[in-house]
Coordinates of C-alpha atoms in Angstrom, one line a residue:
X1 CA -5.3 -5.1 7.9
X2 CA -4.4 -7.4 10.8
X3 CA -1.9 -6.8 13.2
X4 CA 1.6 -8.4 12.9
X5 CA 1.3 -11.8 15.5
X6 CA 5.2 -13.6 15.2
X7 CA 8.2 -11.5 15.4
X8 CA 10.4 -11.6 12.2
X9 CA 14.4 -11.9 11.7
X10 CA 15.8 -11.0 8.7
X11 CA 19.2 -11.5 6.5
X12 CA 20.0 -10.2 3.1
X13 CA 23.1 -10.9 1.5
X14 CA 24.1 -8.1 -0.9
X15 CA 27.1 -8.0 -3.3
X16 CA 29.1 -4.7 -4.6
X17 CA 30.8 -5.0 -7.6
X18 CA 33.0 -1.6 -8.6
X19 CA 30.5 0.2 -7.0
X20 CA 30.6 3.2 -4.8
X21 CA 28.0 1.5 -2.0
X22 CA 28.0 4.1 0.6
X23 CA 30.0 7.3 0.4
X24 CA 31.3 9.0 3.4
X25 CA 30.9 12.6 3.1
X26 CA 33.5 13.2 5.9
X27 CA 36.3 11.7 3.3
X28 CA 35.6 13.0 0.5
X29 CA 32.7 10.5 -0.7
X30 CA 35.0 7.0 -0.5
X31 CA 33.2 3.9 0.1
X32 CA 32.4 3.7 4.0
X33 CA 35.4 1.2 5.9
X34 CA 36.3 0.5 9.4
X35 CA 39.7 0.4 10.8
X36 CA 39.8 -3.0 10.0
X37 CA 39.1 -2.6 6.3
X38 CA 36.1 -3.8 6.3
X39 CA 33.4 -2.0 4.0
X40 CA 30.0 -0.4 5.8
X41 CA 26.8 0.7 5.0
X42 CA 25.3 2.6 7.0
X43 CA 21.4 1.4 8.7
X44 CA 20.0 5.1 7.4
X45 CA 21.4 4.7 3.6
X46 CA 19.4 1.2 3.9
X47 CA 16.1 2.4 5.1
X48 CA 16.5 5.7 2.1
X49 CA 16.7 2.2 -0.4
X50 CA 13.5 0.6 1.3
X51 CA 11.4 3.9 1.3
X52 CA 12.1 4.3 -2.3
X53 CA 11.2 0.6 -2.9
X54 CA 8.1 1.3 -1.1
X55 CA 7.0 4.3 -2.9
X56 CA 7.9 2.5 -6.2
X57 CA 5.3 0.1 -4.9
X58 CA 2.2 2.4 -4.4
X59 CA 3.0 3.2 -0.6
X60 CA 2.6 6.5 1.3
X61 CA 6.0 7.3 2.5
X62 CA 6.9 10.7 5.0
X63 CA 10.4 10.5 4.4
X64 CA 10.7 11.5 0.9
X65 CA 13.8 12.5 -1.6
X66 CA 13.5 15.3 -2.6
X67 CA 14.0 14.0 -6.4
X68 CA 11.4 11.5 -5.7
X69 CA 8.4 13.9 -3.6
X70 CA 4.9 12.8 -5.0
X71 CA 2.6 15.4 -3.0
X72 CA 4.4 18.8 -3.6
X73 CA 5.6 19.6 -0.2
X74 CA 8.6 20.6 0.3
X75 CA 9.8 19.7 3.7
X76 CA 8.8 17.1 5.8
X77 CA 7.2 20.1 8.5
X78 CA 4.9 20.9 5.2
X79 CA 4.0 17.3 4.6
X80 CA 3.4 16.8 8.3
X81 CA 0.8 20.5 8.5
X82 CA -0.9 19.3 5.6
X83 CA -1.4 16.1 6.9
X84 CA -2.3 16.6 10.8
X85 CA -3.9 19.7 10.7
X86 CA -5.8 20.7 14.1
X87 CA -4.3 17.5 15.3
X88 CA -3.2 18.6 18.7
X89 CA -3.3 15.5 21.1
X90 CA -0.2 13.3 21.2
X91 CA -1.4 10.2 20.8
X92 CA -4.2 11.0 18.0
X93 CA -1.5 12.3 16.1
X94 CA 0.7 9.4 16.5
X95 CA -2.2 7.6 15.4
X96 CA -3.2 9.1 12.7
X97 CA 0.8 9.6 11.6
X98 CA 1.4 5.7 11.3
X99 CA -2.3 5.3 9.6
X100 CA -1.3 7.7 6.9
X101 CA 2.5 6.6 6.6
X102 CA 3.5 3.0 5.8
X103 CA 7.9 4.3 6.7
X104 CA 6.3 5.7 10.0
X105 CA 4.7 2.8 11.0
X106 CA 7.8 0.3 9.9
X107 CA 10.8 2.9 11.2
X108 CA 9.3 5.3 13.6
X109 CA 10.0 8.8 12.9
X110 CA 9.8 12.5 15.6
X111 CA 7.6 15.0 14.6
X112 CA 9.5 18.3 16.1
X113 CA 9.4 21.4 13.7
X114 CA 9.4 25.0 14.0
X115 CA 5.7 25.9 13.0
X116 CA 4.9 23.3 16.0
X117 CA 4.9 26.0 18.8
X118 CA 6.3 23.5 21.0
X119 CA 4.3 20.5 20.4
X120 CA 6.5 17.3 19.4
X121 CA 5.4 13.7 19.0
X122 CA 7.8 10.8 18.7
X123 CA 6.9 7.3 17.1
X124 CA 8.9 3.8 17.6
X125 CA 9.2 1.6 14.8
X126 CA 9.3 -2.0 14.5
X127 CA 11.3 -2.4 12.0
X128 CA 15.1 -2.3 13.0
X129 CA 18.0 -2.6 10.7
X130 CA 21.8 -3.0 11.7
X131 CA 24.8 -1.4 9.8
X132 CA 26.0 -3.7 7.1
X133 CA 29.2 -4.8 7.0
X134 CA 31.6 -6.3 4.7
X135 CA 32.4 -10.6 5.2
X136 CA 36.0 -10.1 3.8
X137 CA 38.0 -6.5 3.8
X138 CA 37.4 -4.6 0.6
X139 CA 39.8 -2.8 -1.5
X140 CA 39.0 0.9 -2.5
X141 CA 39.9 2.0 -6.0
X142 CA 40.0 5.7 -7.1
X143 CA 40.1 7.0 -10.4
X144 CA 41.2 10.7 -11.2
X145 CA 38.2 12.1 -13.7
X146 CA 37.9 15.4 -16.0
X147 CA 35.6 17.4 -17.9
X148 CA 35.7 18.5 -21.2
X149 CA 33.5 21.6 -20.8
X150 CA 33.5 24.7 -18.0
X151 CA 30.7 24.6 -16.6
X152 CA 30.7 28.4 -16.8
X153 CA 31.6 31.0 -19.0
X154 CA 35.2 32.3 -18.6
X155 CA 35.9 35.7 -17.6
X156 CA 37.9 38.2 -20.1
X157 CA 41.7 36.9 -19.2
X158 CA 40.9 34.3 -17.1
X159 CA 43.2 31.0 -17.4
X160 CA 40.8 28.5 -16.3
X161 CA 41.3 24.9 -17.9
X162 CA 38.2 22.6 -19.4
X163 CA 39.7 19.9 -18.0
X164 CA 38.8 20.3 -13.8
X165 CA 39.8 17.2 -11.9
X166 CA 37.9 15.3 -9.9
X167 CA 37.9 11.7 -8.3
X168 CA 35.5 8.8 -8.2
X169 CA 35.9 6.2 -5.5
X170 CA 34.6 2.4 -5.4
X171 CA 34.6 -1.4 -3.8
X172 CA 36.3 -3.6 -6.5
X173 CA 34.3 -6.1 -4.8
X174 CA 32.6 -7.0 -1.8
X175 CA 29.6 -9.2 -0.1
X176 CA 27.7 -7.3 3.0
X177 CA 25.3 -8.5 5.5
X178 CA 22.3 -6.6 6.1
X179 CA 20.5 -7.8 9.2
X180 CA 17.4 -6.6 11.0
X181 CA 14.2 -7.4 12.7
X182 CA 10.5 -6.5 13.5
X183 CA 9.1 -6.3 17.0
X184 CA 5.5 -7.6 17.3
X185 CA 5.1 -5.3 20.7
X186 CA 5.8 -2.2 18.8
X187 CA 3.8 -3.3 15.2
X188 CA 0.6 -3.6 17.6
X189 CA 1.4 0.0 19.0
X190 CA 2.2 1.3 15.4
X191 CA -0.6 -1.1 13.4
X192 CA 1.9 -2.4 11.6
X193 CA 0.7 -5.3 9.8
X194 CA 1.0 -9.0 8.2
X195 CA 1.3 -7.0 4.8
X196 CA 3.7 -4.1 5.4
X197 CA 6.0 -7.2 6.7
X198 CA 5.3 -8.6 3.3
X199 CA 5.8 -5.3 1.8
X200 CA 9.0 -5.1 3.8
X201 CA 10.3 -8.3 2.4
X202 CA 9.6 -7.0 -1.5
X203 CA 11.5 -4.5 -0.6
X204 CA 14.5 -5.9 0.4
X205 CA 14.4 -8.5 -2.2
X206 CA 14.1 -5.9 -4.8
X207 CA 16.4 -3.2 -2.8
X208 CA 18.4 -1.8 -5.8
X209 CA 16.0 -1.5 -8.7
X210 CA 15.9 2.2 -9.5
X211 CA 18.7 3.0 -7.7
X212 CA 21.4 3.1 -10.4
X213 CA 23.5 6.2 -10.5
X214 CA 26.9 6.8 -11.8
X215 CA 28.2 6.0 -8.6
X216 CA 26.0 1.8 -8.6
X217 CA 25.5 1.5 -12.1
X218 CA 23.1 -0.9 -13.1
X219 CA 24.1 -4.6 -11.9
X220 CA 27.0 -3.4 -10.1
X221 CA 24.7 -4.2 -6.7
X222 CA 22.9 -7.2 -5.9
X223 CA 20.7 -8.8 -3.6
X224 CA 22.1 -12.3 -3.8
X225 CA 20.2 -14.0 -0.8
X226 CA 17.7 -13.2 1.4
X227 CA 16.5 -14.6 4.6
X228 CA 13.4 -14.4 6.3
X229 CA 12.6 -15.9 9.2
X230 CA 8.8 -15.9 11.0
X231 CA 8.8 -17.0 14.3
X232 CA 6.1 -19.2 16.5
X233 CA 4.9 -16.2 18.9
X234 CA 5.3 -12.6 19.2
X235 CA 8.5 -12.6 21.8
X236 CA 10.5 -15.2 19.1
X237 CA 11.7 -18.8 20.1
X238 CA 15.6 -17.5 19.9
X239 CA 17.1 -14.1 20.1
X240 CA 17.5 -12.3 17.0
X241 CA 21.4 -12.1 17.7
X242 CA 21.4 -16.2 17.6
X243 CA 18.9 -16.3 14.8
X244 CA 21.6 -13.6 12.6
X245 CA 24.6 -15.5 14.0
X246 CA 22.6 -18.6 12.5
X247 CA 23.9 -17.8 8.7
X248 CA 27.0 -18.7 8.0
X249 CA 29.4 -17.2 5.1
X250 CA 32.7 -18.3 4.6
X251 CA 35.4 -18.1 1.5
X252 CA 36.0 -21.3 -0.6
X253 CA 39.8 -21.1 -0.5
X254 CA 40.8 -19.1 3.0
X255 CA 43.4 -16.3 2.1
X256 CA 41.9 -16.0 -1.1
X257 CA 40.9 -12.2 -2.5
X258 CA 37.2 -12.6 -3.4
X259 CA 35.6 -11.3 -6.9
X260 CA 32.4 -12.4 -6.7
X261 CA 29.5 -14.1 -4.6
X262 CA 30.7 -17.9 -6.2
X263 CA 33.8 -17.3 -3.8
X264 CA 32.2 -18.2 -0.6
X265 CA 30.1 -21.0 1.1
X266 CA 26.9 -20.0 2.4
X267 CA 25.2 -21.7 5.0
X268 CA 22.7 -22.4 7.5
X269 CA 23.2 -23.4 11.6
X270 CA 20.0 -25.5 12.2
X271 CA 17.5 -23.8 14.8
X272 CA 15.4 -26.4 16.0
X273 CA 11.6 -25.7 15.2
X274 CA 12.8 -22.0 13.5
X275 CA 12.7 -22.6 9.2
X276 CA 14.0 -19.4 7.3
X277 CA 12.3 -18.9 4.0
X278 CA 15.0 -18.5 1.3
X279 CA 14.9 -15.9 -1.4
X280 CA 16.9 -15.2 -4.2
X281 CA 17.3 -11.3 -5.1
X282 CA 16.0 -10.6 -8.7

């Protein structure tokens, strides 16, 4: 495979429609916000969607689910063993970690687990993706849920109802901005290539299928626009923060609450010599 030559920029537009996007753990599973009311999704929820995008396409990946593990193993010290056995040099194993693993090469990952003895190896991806954020503030619904069953047996006298409560949370509706990049300096360290990129850009065109759960049923998030810019040599013509700043999203009718994509005006700054290639999500 050859090695990646121009450095890549990359925007994907994603809409949430009554969909639960990101849940914070630390508030009791509600859609991620910032003070400003603006919704999040965190970079690490993003790259768990592209892994399982790339598995679903073929590729070895090191950072499994544990719903989704292929080879057996049941931790990622296990996967690593059976993997780099023997290996004991730093940079062989590096080496042989990003031949092995296409997530590796793209994200980076460390290697540091207990059955080591000591011995630790870190990797630096290429691939770098930002936190997405909301374009307009989103409004978080709940809605108060039971069940019609226990889920165990009562006990002789207990009182315990069928009906437990519980609460799902969601975005009635929101568009996020998913940026990133890919650093030629570190693809040539990691042998990231021409074809992962490509493989990279699947992925994030096709970043939701099989990922519906109660939470994102199906349709409920979309890839609505993707951008995907290849620049002329490996340091780029512009920075990646001009080349991000470069799309432009605003709403139709300012002060207006937005229910769907239709409601704002997408757009393009002009970067002389620097032509995105636009793609529609499926």
């Amino acid at each position: 495979m050859s090695s990646l030559q121009n450095k890549i920029d990359f925007v994907a537009l994603v809409s949430v429609t009554r969909a639960n996007s990101n849940g914070d753990p630390l508030n009791g599973n509600r859609p991620r916000t910032d003070l400003n009311g603006f919704g999040e999704i965190s970079d690490v929820c993003i790259k768990r969607k592209i892994r399982n995008r790339m598995q679903d396409l073929g590729k070895p990946i090191f950072v499994q689910s544990e719903d989704r593990c292929s080879d057996g193993c049941g931790s990622l010290s296990e996967r690593a063993s059976a993997a780099m056995k023997g290996i004991k040099d730093r940079e062989e194993y590096a080496r042989h970690a990003c031949e092995t693993w296409l997530d590796v090469r793209a994200f980076g990952q460390v290697f540091a687990f207990k059955d080591a003895k000591g011995f630790s190896c870190g990797v630096r991806g290429p691939v770098s993706v930002h936190q997405a954020s909301s374009l307009s503030p989103v409004e978080i619904e709940s809605l108060q849920i039971t069940k019609s069953v226990n889920g165990e047996k009562k006990e002789k006298g207990e009182n315990r109802a069928s009906d437990t409560m519980g609460m799902k949370h969601f975005v009635r509706f929101g568009l996020y901005e998913i940026k990133g990049s890919i650093n030629v300096q570190l693809a040539e360290k990691t042998g990231f290539s021409e074809e992962d990129a490509d493989t990279v850009k699947e992925c994030l065109r096709t970043l939701f299928v099989n990922d519906a759960s109660s939470a994102r049923p199906d349709g409920s998030m979309e890839v609505v626009k993707l951008f995907w810019w290849r620049h002329s040599c490996k340091d780029g013509q512009y920075s990646s923060a001009k080349v991000h700043r470069s799309v432009k999203v605003a709403l139709r009718d300012a002060g207006t609450i937005p229910t769907s994509a239709d409601d704002y005006v997408i757009s393009l700054e002009a970067l002389p010599g620097l032509e995105p290639e636009v793609i529609d999500g499926i």
